[in-house]
Amino acid sequence: MKAKASDMHSKDCVRVAVRVRPFNKRERDAGSRCIVSMVTSSVTIQDPRDSENRRSFCFDYAYWSHSGFTRDHSGLYVAEEPGGRYADQDSVFQDLGEGILENALQGYNATLLAYGQTGSGKSYSMVGYGPNKGLVPKLSDRLFRVVRENQDTRQCQVFFSMMEIYNEQVVDLLSRGSRIPGGLRVREEQQRGFYVEGLRTVPCDSASQVEQLMEQGTRTRTTTATHMNANSSRSHMVILLQLKQIFSKESITKQSNINLVDLAGSERQRSSGSEADRLKEGTAINLSLTTLGNVISALADVAVGKKVIHIPYRDSVLTKLLQSALGGNSRTVMIATLSPADICYEESLSTLRYAERAKRIQNRPVVNESPTERLVKELKAENARLLQRLNRLGQEGRRAANETKELRQLLTHNELQIRAIQTMWEQHLQEALKDWEQQYANITQERRMMQMHPYILNINEDAQLSGVIKLFIQEGEWEVGLCDSSPRCISVKGLGIQERHAVFKNEQRQDRLILGSNCTYLFIGFPSERGVDDWSRYDYDFFQSELAAAEGIHLGESSAGSSQTDPSLLAVFYDYIELMPMVAEANQMSQELNKGVEFKLEIKNLALSDPKGHDLEKETVVRVTSVGKKQVWMWSKAKFVNRKFLMEEVYQQHQAEQSGDSRAQGPCTSALPRDKDPFWDPVEPLLLGTAHLWLQSLAFRIPLEEQLEVLGSDGREEAILQAQLVPCSSTGLPLAEDDILIDPCELLGRRLDFQLILEQFCGLHWIREARNRGVQIGFRLFDCSQPLYTPAVWHNINPLLDYRVHFASLHTSRRLLDYLQSSAVVLELWGLQEGSSDLTSSLEGMRMTTEGIFIIDETGPTNAAVSLMSSHFDLFLKLRKRRAF
Ligand code: ADP
Ligand code: MG
């Protein structure tokens, strides 16, 4: 294909549209606020914690699909009032789809990218749901209409391909054969650029054929996702429409590639925390999406005149395939989708920033045209000349036999070429039609089965993949499981699915069904038993809420849905439901891979570490326990989610090894070194629980002796701790009863000395569970810059601590007094385990007298008697030894 020279230098910026969807059920239940607003094509987002903090962005289009709509009788979402601001699927298509089609018809390459966090509406915009068709089906519908209307001036050929990029592997979603291990290869040719070798391209001549192919692709996507236990939100779905137009009068062929890309959820790019985690996670989480971000940033820099040495197209599969779409020969549109809810603020802001960078990218699109038809004419003319020569040679006799042979060969070659050019399309189309008829027969058959038998319908976390697979339960008894050899078996594959997993008896019952860890199905009874056909209410959330309720985790009937439900509680509830199936999957994978670790969901109560005990926030965490040594890790939600992705990778690798795929890349899963193994972390001290020691008595200089309950984050008693607060003299002698104050204000401006004594633990649960463990207490008092830790005690359920520390305030301030009267010192119980080192007090920046008294409440200039701890460090260490500090 040659580029038309006249277009060579025209620049074309990536066009960017932003769309905001309605609240989903979760967000409505949580009483979410909408933090996105739009005026014409500008989008403003507001920080939910600081209403003054607003940011505005300007785009080519802004689509308000959040409110002002209604559902018409056919299920279509349309504006409530004619001319209302609601942007429906049609208006999005008119702006974006028509433009892309127009470009393609002119012979430009065109690309449409959907970017946004999972659940924000990428697939809704690209593919659509039910009657609310998205850009791709609408585009193909319009395309074939144009093709039909212009039949007399041009012949059009449309080829359809559909692929998925998951974890840097390209999967052909239309391939009829089994999946190629390691995925299809991406190759590069000078003329063509990067392309996927061996990708199935299906000739199409109608929109319904395209839709059917999309359905087929989605089905493949659903089954591979379940079999391999892969999460669709981490994969990119790419549809490639190749349009070839042959203008017979002008003897010109125009060709255009239309890339339609539903990108992976944007939320997973961030790492979950520590440096070690970052190293382990690397960019593996989603190399293609990370690289796409880097390419866009680099191109945006180019556009503003910055010097950019290298644009990392070659770093990932996706960016290779999109090279022409980004900074190259394509007209490109990005639709960035937003969730309107306050809890998605960070994600939405980052989507807007991303979109803003993409807006700056400049492409240089050219019309792709070539003289294919002319080639046929030229070949024909050449053949005519060859024939003439042959005739002449024939008359000249034997002498020219060799030349004759050569000419004949050339002639045949040319003829073959002509025929190939002319018949290829016809043949392809014929084959595709046969295929299509077969598929059509399958669909008709499925419809008939639906009318006769009960069936189960898959429900996926990704709504786009729900209801795609139907498994029919015919009369009698059916085995369900991996077995596909048995004649009476319904074959189901997936994590945790056994060879013979269950038996179905076709009797009259209605149920929901969960097989293994990730195979969720909705049971649809006999036709006579069916109510409304709309099963969309029973989505993935519904299943998981039901499961959570069965585990005793639920929101009261009255509170769910009412705006009075504490949003933070709801957030924890939804985190819990979201994580529950993932934890089940992680356990299953650990078991199948013999990792010897167990995962358990816990809800952590943050009030336990708040000095005033006020913080009502709760947080969902995952407790990881090694079965043998009983080592324990606590993972945050973010960390677990990222880790689970890496576990999936290991699991898929294992699956591939099992099935004898020698080409599988990556390290052998059984022998992963610990620093690469997502199931493992270095052992660290673990926060087990806290106790609050209230300080009020000190304000009156009254001594206090307490048996404190140390409570775990789930409210369970971890131990009893005997502690004392003793007001004392500057030499550490306990004060007499006469020194008790009636009015704490008397302390203001005066010196206050007191000792905190931690005597003994009773009934340490942590040690009772496994004797190879130890504990320490850590705490931070008032304005101390560092936490202090007691020495570690090991192996004993009731160990003696005998820890004593002396604090002094030289000129007691109002602030300290308020603190004493209203706060507690939070005593943290840290669990030590085999292989972890003790926690030590750093003392950096802490002030201490030569007698080892910690000075607190120092606002004024440095007192002469006090100096920075570091200069007395040696002395301190000696003191510490002597006093069993
Ligand atoms: P993504 O592909 O970004 O993960 P989806 O497109 O699957 O998200 O959308 C998630 C859910 O939100 C789906 O149930 C979908 O029907 C709904 N949704 C998304 N965008 C819209 C919209 N503009 N109008 C109505 N519903 C929407
Ligand atoms: Mg999607």
Short mmCIF file of N, CA and C and ligand atoms in Angstrom, two decimals, residues 19 21-22 65 86 117-124 129 462-463, ligand 1:
data_model
loop_
_atom_site.label_atom_id
_atom_site.label_comp_id
_atom_site.label_asym_id
_atom_site.label_seq_id
_atom_site.Cartn_x
_atom_site.Cartn_y
_atom_site.Cartn_z
N ARG A 19 -16.83 10.03 29.06
CA ARG A 19 -18.23 9.68 29.30
C ARG A 19 -18.39 9.25 30.75
N ARG A 21 -20.96 7.36 33.47
CA ARG A 21 -22.10 6.44 33.49
C ARG A 21 -23.02 6.69 34.68
N PRO A 22 -24.17 6.02 34.73
CA PRO A 22 -25.05 6.15 35.90
C PRO A 22 -24.43 5.45 37.11
N SER A 65 -23.84 10.67 30.64
CA SER A 65 -24.76 9.53 30.60
C SER A 65 -25.12 9.13 32.03
N TYR A 86 -28.86 13.98 28.40
CA TYR A 86 -28.37 12.61 28.46
C TYR A 86 -27.81 12.16 27.12
N GLN A 117 -11.34 2.72 34.39
CA GLN A 117 -11.24 1.67 35.40
C GLN A 117 -12.30 0.61 35.15
N THR A 118 -12.11 -0.55 35.70
CA THR A 118 -13.07 -1.64 35.52
C THR A 118 -14.44 -1.22 36.04
N GLY A 119 -15.44 -1.50 35.25
CA GLY A 119 -16.80 -1.17 35.65
C GLY A 119 -17.20 0.26 35.32
N SER A 120 -16.35 1.00 34.60
CA SER A 120 -16.68 2.40 34.34
C SER A 120 -17.47 2.57 33.05
N GLY A 121 -17.57 1.50 32.24
CA GLY A 121 -18.39 1.60 31.04
C GLY A 121 -17.65 1.49 29.72
N LYS A 122 -16.46 0.92 29.73
CA LYS A 122 -15.72 0.75 28.48
C LYS A 122 -16.48 -0.18 27.54
N SER A 123 -16.83 -1.36 28.06
CA SER A 123 -17.50 -2.33 27.18
C SER A 123 -18.90 -1.86 26.81
N TYR A 124 -19.54 -1.13 27.73
CA TYR A 124 -20.85 -0.58 27.40
C TYR A 124 -20.73 0.34 26.18
N TYR A 129 -24.76 -3.46 25.68
CA TYR A 129 -25.48 -4.53 26.36
C TYR A 129 -26.88 -4.63 25.79
N ASP A 462 -17.36 -9.88 35.28
CA ASP A 462 -17.46 -8.92 34.19
C ASP A 462 -18.83 -9.10 33.52
N ALA A 463 -19.68 -8.10 33.65
CA ALA A 463 -21.05 -8.23 33.14
C ALA A 463 -21.06 -8.59 31.65
P1 ADP B 1 -16.06 -1.96 31.88
O1 ADP B 1 -16.07 -2.61 30.54
O2 ADP B 1 -15.42 -0.61 31.88
O3 ADP B 1 -15.48 -2.84 32.95
P2 ADP B 1 -18.92 -2.15 31.63
O4 ADP B 1 -19.05 -1.45 30.33
O5 ADP B 1 -19.05 -3.62 31.61
O6 ADP B 1 -17.56 -1.72 32.34
O7 ADP B 1 -19.96 -1.48 32.61
C1 ADP B 1 -20.19 -1.95 33.91
C2 ADP B 1 -21.67 -1.90 34.20
O8 ADP B 1 -22.15 -0.57 34.12
C3 ADP B 1 -22.48 -2.73 33.23
O9 ADP B 1 -23.48 -3.41 33.93
C4 ADP B 1 -23.07 -1.70 32.29
O10 ADP B 1 -24.33 -2.09 31.81
C5 ADP B 1 -23.20 -0.46 33.16
N1 ADP B 1 -22.99 0.77 32.35
C6 ADP B 1 -21.81 1.24 31.93
N2 ADP B 1 -21.95 2.39 31.23
C7 ADP B 1 -23.27 2.64 31.18
C8 ADP B 1 -24.07 3.68 30.62
N3 ADP B 1 -23.53 4.69 29.91
N4 ADP B 1 -25.41 3.61 30.79
C9 ADP B 1 -25.97 2.60 31.49
N5 ADP B 1 -25.26 1.60 32.06
C10 ADP B 1 -23.93 1.60 31.92
#
